[in-house]
mmCIF file of C-alpha atoms in Angstrom:
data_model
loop_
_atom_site.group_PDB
_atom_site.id
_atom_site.type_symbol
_atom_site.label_atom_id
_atom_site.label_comp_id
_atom_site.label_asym_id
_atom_site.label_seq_id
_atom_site.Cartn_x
_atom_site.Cartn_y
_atom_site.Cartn_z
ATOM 1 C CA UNK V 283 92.987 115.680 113.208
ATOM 2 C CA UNK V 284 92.432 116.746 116.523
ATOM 3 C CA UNK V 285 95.158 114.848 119.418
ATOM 4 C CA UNK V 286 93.948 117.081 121.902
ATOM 5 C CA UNK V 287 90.513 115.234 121.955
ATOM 6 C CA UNK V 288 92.707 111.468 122.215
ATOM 7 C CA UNK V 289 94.769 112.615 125.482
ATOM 8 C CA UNK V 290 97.804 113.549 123.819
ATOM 9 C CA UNK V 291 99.460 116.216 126.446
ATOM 10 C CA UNK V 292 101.821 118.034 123.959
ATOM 11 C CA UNK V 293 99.173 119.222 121.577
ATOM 12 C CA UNK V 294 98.980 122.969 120.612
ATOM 13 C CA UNK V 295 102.120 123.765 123.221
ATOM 14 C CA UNK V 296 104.454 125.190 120.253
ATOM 15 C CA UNK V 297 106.657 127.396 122.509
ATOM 16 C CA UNK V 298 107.620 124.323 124.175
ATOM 17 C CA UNK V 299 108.126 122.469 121.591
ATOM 18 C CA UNK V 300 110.062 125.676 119.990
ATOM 19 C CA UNK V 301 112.688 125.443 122.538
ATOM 20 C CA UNK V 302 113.707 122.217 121.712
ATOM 21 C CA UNK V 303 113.174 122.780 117.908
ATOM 22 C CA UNK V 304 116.770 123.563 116.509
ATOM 23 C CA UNK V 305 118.671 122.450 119.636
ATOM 24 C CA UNK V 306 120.797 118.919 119.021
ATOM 25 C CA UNK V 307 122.125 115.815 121.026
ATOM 26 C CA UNK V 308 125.062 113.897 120.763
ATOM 27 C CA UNK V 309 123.933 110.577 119.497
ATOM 28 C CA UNK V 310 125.367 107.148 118.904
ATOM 29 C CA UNK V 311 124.392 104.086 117.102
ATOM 30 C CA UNK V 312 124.002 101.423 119.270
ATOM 31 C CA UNK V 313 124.516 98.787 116.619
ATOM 32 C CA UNK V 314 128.572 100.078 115.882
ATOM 33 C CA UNK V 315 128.602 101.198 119.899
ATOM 34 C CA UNK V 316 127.912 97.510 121.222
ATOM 35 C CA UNK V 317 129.834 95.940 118.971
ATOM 36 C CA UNK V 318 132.707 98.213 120.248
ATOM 37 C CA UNK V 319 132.032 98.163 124.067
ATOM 38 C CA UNK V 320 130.196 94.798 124.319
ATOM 39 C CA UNK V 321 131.740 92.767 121.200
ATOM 40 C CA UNK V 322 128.438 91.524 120.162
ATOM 41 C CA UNK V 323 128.051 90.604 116.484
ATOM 42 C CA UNK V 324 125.008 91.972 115.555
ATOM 43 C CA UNK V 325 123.159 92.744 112.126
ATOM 44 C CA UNK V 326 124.927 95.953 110.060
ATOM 45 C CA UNK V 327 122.995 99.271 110.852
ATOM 46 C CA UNK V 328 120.082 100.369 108.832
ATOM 47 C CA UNK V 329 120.137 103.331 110.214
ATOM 48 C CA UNK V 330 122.871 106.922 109.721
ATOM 49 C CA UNK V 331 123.678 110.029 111.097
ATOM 50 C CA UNK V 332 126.309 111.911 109.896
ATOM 51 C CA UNK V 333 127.271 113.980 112.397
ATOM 52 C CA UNK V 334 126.782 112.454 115.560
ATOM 53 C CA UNK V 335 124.239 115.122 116.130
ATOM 54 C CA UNK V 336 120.596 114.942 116.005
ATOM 55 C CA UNK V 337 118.055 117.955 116.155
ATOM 56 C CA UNK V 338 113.947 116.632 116.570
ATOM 57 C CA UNK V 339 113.679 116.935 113.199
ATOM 58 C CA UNK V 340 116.626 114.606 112.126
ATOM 59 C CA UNK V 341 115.165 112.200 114.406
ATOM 60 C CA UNK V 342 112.123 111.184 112.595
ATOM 61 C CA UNK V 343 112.245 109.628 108.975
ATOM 62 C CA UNK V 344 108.454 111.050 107.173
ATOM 63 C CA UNK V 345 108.957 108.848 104.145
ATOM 64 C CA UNK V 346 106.050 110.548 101.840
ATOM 65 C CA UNK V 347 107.187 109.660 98.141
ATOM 66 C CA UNK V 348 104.408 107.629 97.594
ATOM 67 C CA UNK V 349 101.874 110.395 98.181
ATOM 68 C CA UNK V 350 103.362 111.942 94.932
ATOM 69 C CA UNK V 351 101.819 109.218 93.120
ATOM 70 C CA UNK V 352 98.308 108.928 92.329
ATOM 71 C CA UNK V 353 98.437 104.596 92.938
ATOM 72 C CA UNK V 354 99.272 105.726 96.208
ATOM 73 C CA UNK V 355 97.442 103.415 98.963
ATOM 74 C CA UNK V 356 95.086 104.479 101.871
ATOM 75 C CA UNK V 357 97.820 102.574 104.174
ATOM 76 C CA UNK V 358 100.502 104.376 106.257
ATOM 77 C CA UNK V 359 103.388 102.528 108.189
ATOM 78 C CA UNK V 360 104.958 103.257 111.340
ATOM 79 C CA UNK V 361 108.608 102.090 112.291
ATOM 80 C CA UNK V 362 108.445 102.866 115.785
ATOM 81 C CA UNK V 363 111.041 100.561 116.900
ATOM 82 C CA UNK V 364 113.289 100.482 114.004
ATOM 83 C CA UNK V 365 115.447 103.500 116.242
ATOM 84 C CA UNK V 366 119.504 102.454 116.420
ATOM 85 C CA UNK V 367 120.373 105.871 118.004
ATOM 86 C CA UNK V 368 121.162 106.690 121.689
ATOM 87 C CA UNK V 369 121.891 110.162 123.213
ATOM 88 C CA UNK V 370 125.188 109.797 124.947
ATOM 89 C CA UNK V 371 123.812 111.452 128.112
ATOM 90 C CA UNK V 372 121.952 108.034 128.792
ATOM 91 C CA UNK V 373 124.559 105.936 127.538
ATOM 92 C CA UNK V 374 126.550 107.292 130.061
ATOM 93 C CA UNK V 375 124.631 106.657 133.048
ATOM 94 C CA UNK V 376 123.126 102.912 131.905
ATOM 95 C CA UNK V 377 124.236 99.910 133.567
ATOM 96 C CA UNK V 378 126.968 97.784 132.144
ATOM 97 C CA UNK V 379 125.315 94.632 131.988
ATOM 98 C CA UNK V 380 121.002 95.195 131.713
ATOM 99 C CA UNK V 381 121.258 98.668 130.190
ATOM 100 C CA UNK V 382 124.016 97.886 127.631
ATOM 101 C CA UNK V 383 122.533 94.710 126.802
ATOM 102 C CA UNK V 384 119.101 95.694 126.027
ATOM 103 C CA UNK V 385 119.813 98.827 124.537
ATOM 104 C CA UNK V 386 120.805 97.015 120.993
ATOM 105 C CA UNK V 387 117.439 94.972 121.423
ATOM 106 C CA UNK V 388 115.235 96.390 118.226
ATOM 107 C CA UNK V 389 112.887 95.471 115.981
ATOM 108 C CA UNK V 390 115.089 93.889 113.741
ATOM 109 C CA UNK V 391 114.193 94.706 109.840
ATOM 110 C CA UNK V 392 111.381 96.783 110.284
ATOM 111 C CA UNK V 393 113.306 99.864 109.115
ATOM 112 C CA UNK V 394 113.602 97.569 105.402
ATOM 113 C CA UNK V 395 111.059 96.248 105.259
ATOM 114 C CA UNK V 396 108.120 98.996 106.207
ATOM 115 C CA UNK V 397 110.066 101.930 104.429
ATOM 116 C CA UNK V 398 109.219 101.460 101.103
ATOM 117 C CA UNK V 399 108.614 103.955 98.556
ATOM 118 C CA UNK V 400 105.744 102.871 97.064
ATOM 119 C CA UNK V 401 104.159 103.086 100.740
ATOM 120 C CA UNK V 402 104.173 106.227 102.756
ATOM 121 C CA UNK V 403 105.927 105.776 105.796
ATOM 122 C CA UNK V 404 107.398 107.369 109.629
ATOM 123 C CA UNK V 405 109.809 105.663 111.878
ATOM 124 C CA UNK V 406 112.201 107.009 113.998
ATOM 125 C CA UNK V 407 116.473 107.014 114.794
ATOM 126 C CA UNK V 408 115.808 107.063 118.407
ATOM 127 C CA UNK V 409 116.291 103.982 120.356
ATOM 128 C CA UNK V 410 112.673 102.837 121.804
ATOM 129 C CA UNK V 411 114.632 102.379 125.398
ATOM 130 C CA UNK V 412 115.366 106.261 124.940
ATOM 131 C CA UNK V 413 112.235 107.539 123.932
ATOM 132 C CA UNK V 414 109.435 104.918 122.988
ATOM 133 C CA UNK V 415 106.829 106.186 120.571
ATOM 134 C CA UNK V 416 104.515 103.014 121.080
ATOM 135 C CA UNK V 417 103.958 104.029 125.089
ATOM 136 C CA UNK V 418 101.935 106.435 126.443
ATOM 137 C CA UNK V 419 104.023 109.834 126.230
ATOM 138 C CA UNK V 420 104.188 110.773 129.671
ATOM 139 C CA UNK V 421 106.172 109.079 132.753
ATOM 140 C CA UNK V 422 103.531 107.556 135.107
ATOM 141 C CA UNK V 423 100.415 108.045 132.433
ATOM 142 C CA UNK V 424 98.291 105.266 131.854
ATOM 143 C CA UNK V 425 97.452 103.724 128.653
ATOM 144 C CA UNK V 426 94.289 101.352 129.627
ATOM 145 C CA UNK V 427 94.708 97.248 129.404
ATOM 146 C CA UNK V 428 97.530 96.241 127.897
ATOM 147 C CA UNK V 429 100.272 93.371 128.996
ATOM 148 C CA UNK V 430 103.225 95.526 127.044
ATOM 149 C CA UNK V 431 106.421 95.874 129.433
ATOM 150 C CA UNK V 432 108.293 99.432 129.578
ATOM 151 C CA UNK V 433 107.482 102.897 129.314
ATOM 152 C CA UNK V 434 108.056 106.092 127.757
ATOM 153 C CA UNK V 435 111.605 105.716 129.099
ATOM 154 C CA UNK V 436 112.295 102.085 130.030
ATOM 155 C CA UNK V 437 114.055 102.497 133.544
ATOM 156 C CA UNK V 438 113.992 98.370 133.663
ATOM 157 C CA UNK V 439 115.749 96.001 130.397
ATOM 158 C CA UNK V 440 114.585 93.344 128.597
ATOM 159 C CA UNK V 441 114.944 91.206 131.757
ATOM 160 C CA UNK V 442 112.856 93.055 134.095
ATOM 161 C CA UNK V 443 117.026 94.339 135.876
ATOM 162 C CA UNK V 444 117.340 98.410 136.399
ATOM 163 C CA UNK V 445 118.955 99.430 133.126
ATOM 164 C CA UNK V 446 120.325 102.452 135.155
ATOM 165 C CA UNK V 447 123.275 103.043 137.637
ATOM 166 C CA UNK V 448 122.347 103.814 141.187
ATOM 167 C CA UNK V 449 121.695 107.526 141.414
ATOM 168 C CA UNK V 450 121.776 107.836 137.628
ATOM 169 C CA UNK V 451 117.992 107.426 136.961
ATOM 170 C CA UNK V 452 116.389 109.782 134.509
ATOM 171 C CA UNK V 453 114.297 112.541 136.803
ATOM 172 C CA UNK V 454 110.197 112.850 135.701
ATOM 173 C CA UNK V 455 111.450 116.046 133.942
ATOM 174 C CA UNK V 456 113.940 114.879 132.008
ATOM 175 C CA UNK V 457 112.272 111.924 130.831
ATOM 176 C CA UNK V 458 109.648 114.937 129.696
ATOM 177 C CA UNK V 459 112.213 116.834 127.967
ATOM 178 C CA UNK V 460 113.258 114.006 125.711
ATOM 179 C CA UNK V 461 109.716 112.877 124.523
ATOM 180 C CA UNK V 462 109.237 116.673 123.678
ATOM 181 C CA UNK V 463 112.039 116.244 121.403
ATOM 182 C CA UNK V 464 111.958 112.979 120.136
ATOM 183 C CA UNK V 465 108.364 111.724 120.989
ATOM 184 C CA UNK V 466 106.312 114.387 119.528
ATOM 185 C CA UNK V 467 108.064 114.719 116.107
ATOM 186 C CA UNK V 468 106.960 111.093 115.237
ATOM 187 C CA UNK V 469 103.538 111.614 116.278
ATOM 188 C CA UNK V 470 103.491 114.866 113.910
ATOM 189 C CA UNK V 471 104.647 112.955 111.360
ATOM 190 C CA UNK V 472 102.184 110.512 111.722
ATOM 191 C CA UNK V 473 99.272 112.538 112.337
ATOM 192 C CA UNK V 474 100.400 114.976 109.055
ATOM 193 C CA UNK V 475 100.871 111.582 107.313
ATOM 194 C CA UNK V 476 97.155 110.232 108.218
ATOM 195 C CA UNK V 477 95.428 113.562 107.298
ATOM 196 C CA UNK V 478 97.111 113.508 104.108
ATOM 197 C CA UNK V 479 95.824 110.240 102.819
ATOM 198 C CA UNK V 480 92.426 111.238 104.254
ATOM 199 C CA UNK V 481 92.772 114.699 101.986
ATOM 200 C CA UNK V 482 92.742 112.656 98.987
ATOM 201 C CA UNK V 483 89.995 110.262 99.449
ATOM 202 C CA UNK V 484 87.418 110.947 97.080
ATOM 203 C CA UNK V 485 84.428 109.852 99.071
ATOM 204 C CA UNK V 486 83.758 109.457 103.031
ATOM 205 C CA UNK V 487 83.325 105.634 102.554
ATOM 206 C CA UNK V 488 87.055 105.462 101.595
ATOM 207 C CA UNK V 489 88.698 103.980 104.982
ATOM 208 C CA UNK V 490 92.574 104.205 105.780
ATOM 209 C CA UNK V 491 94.669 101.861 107.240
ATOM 210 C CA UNK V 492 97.205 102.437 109.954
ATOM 211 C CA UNK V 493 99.634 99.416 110.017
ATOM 212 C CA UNK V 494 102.179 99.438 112.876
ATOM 213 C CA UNK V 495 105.245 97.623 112.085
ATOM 214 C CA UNK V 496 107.110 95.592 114.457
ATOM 215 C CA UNK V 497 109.342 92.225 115.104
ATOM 216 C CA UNK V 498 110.002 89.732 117.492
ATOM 217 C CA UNK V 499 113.124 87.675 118.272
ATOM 218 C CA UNK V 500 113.192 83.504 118.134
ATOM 219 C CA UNK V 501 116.525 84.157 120.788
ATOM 220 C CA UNK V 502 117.380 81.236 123.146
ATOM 221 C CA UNK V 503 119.505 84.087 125.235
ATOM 222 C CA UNK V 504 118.556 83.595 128.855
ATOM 223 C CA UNK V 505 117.885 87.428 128.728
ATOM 224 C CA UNK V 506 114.988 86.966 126.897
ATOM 225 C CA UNK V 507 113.281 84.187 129.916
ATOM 226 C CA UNK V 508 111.703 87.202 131.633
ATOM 227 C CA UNK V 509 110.289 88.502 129.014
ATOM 228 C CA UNK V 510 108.522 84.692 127.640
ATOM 229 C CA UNK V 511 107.445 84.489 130.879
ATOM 230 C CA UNK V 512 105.429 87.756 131.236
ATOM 231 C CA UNK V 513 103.698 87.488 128.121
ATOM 232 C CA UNK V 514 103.023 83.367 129.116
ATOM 233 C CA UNK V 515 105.025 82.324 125.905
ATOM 234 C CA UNK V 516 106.336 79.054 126.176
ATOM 235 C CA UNK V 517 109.044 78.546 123.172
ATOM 236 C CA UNK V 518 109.845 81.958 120.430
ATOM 237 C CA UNK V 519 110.212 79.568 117.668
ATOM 238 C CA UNK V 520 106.403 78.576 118.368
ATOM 239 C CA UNK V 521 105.448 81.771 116.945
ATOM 240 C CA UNK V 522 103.701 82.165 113.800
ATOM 241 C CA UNK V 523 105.313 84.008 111.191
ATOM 242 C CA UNK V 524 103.131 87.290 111.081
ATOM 243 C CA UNK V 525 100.886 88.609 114.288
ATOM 244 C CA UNK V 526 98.231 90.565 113.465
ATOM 245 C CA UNK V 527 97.087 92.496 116.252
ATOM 246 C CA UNK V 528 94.266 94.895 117.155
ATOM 247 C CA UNK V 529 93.705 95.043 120.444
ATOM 248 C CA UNK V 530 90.846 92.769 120.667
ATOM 249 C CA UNK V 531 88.933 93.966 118.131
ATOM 250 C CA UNK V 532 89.238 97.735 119.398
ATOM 251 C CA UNK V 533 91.288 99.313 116.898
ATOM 252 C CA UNK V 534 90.342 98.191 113.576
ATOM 253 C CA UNK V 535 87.078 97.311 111.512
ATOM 254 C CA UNK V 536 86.846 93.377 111.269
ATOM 255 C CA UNK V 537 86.474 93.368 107.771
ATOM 256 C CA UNK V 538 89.447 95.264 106.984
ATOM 257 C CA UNK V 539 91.423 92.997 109.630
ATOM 258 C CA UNK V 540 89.572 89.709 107.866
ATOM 259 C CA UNK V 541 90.692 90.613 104.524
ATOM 260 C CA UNK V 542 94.430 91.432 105.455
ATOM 261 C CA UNK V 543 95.022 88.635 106.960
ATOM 262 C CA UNK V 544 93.308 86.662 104.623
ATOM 263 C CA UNK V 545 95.086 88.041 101.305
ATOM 264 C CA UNK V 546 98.292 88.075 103.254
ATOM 265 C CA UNK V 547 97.976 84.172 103.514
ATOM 266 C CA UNK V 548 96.504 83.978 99.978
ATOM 267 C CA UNK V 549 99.828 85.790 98.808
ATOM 268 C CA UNK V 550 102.195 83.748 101.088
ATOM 269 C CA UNK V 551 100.666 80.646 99.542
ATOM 270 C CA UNK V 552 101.472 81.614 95.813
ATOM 271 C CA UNK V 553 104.822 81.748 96.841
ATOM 272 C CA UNK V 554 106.826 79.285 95.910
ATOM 273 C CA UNK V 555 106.888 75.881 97.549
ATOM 274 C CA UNK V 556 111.080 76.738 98.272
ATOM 275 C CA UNK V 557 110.011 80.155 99.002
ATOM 276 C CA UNK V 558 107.416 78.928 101.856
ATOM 277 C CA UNK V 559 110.294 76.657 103.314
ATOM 278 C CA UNK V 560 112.912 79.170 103.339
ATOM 279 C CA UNK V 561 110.920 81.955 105.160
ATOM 280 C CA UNK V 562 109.840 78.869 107.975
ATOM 281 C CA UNK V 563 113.413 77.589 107.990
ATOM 282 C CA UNK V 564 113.781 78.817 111.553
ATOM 283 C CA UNK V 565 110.345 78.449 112.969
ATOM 284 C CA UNK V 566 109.329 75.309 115.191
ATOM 285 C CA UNK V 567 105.407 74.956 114.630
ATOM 286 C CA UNK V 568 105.244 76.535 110.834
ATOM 287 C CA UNK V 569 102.553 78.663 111.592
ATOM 288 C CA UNK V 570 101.615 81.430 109.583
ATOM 289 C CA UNK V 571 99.472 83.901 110.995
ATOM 290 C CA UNK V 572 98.472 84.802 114.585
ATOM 291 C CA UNK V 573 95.725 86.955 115.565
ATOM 292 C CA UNK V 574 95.801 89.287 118.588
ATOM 293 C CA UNK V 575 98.772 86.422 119.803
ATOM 294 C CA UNK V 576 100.605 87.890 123.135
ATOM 295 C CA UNK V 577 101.312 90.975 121.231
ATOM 296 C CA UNK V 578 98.195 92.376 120.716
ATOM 297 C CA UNK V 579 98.935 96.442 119.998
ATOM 298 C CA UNK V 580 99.952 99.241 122.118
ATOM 299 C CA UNK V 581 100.108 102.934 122.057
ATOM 300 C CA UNK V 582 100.219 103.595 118.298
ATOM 301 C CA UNK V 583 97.117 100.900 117.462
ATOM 302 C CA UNK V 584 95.185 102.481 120.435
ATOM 303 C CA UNK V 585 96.020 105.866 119.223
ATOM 304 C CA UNK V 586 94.905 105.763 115.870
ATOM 305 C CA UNK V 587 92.094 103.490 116.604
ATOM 306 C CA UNK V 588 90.413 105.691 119.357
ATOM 307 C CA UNK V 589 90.356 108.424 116.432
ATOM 308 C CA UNK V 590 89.280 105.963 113.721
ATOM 309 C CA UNK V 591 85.987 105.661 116.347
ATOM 310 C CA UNK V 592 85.811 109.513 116.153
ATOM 311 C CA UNK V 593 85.564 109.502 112.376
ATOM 312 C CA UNK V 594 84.587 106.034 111.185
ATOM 313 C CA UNK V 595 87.357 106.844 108.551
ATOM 314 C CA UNK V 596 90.840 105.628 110.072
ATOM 315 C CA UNK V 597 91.755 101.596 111.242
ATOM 316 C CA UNK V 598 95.053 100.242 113.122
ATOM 317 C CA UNK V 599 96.563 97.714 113.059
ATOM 318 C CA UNK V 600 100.032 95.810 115.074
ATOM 319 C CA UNK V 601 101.477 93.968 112.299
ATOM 320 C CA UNK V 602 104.798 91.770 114.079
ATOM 321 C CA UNK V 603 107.284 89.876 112.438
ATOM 322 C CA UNK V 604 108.999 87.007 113.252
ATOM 323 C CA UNK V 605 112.615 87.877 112.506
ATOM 324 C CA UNK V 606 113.373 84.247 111.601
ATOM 325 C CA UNK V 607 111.865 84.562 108.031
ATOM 326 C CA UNK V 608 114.972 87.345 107.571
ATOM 327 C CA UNK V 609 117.210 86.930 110.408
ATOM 328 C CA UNK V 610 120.075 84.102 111.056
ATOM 329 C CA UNK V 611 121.558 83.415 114.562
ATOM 330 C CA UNK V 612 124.355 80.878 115.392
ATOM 331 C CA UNK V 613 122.956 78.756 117.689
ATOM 332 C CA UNK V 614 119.726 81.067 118.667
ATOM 333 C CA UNK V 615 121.884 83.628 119.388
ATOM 334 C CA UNK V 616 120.391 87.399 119.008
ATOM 335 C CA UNK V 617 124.105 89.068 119.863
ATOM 336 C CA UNK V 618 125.580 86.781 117.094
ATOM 337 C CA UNK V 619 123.875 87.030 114.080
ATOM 338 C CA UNK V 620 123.067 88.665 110.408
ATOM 339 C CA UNK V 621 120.568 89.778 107.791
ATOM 340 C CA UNK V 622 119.745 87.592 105.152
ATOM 341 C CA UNK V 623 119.221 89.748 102.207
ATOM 342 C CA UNK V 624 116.575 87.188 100.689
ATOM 343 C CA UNK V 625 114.394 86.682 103.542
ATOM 344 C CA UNK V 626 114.145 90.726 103.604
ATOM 345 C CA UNK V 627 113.058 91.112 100.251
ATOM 346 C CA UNK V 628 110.582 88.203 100.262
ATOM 347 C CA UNK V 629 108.837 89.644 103.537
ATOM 348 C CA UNK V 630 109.145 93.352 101.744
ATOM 349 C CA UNK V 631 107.431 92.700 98.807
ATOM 350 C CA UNK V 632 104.919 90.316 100.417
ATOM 351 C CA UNK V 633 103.775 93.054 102.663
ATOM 352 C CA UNK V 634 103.575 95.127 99.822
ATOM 353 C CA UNK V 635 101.370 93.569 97.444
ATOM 354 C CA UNK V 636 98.890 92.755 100.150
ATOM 355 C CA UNK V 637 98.706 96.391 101.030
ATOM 356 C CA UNK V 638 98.074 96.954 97.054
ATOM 357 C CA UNK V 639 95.684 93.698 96.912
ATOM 358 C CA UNK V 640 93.130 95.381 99.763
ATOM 359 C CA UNK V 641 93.509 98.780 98.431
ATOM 360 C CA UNK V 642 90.629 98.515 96.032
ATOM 361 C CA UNK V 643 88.111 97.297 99.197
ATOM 362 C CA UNK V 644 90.012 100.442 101.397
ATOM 363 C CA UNK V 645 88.825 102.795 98.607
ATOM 364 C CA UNK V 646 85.606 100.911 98.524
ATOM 365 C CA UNK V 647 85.964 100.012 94.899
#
């Protein structure tokens, strides 16, 4: 694979990279921190370090056990979100109401549900308001159209508010030094991840499948009005369950994006008729699946799918989740609020056997 050829500035500058390469930052997890300095009651961490330190390697999760087995699937899932970690240095310097708020915002389950060994997998420990892998990696580069709020480094919360203090605003150059550290490791990982499944096709009609993993909250919080409003959403609970999302059609082949959605809702349907109602408990409209639905992909889907048009081998896709099939809030709370332990297994294993279900037509079998 070739990222120089897809506008992706850090390729093939290793002595930058090098400097960075064994050098750690103190970290915190922003789960355990804002339940400290902000009393929220959120859902336990998913997420460890040990030491409090993190190096660029430590940073990213490359989850490849499945690629020792030979049932292995031509899919590959990113957990760009799933990041609970924050390097003190920004802690320090982020407001106390819009930077300490949205910090703790993430993409609730995805670090469950989309690492799975049977699946190979990268996400990341770094909070997506430090360093977010699904943005362009620069500060200031462009990405094409897209409606997706933030940046590389989000200098604005969840509520459109500066998330820093006066004065305390990461410079251009730092906001460079971090996505060195933290940015560029998951895209490795990815990219290694990708060429490896390619390696052992056995034919050049054998496709592979790039599924992004994400969530979205069914909140009530007033924090979360902005954010409705930008993407023209009228009510969270309206949502459908799953969003599939390809960018319009840019990213992915339609008949790989016809058949996943179309086995995913084959699958939810032989579920059983308790099973249905539990995972729409919390959903207004009981809607299952959305295509290209406000959320259509960013970065990652654009990414891979500008390279799938290189090689007519590789497809993305946005696959979001509506945390309500797994998530429970008092009163449509997001800062008050748990897992529930079914709801993440039912969504896990759905997922999975639909990724084993298309396999065969990935493989062209």
């Amino acid at each position: 694979m070739n990222p120089e050829s897809l506008n992706f500035p850090f390729a093939g500058t290793k002595e930058r990279y090098e400097k960075w390469e064994n050098e750690s930052v103190a970290v915190a997890n922003i789960i355990e921190l804002s339940k400290r300095e902000k009393g929220f009651n959120l859902p336990d961490s998913l997420q460890e370090i040990k030491d409090g330190k993190i190096t660029p390697e430590k940073a990213v999760d490359i989850d490849n056990r499945a690629l020792e087995n030979s049932e292995c699937p031509n899919v590959i899932f990113g957990r760009p979100h799933a990041g609970e970690f924050v390097p003190m240095e920004l802690w320090e310097m982020v407001t106390e109401d819009e930077g300490k708020t949205t910090f703790p915002i993430i993409d609730r389950g995805t670090e469950f549900i989309f690492r799975n060994e049977k699946i190979p997998s990268v996400g990341t420990k770094i909070s997506r308001f430090a360093i977010d892998p699904n943005r362009p990696p620069l500060p200031g580069m462009k990405m094409g159209k897209t409606k997706a709020l933030g940046e590389v480094l989000w200098k604005k919360g969840i509520s459109g508010n500066p998330m820093y203090k006066e004065g305390k605003i990461p410079t251009d150059e730092k906001i460079t030094d971090l996505s060195e550290r933290f940015y560029l490791p998951y895209y490795n990982g990815m990219m290694a991840t990708v060429g490896s499944l390619i390696d052992r096709t056995k034919d050049k009609e054998e496709r592979i499948l790039v599924l992004d993993g994400h969530s979205f909250m069914i909140s009530q919080n007033d924090i979360f009005k902005p954010f409705c409003e930008h993407y023209g959403i009228k009510d969270l609970k309206d949502l459908p369950l799953f969003i599939i999302g390809d960018r319009d059609g840019e990213s992915c082949d339609e008949d790989i994006r016809e058949i996943f959605a179309q086995t995913l809702q084959k699958n939810f349907e032989e579920l059983s008729q308790e099973e249905q109602t539990f995972l729409f408990r919390n959903s207004g409209e009981k809607r299952l699946i959305g295509v290209n639905e406000y959320m259509k992909g960013v970065r990652n889907v654009q990414f891979f799918g500008d390279y799938g048009k290189k090689t007519g081998r590789v497809n993305s896709l946005q696959l979001e989740l509506n945390e309500g099939m797994y998530v429970d809030e008092a009163n449509g709370d997001y800062f008050n609020a748990e897992y529930n332990q079914r709801g993440l297994e039912l969504v896990k294993k759905l997922i999975e056997k639909t990724v084993f279900d298309i396999n065969p037509f990935l493989k062209n079998n």
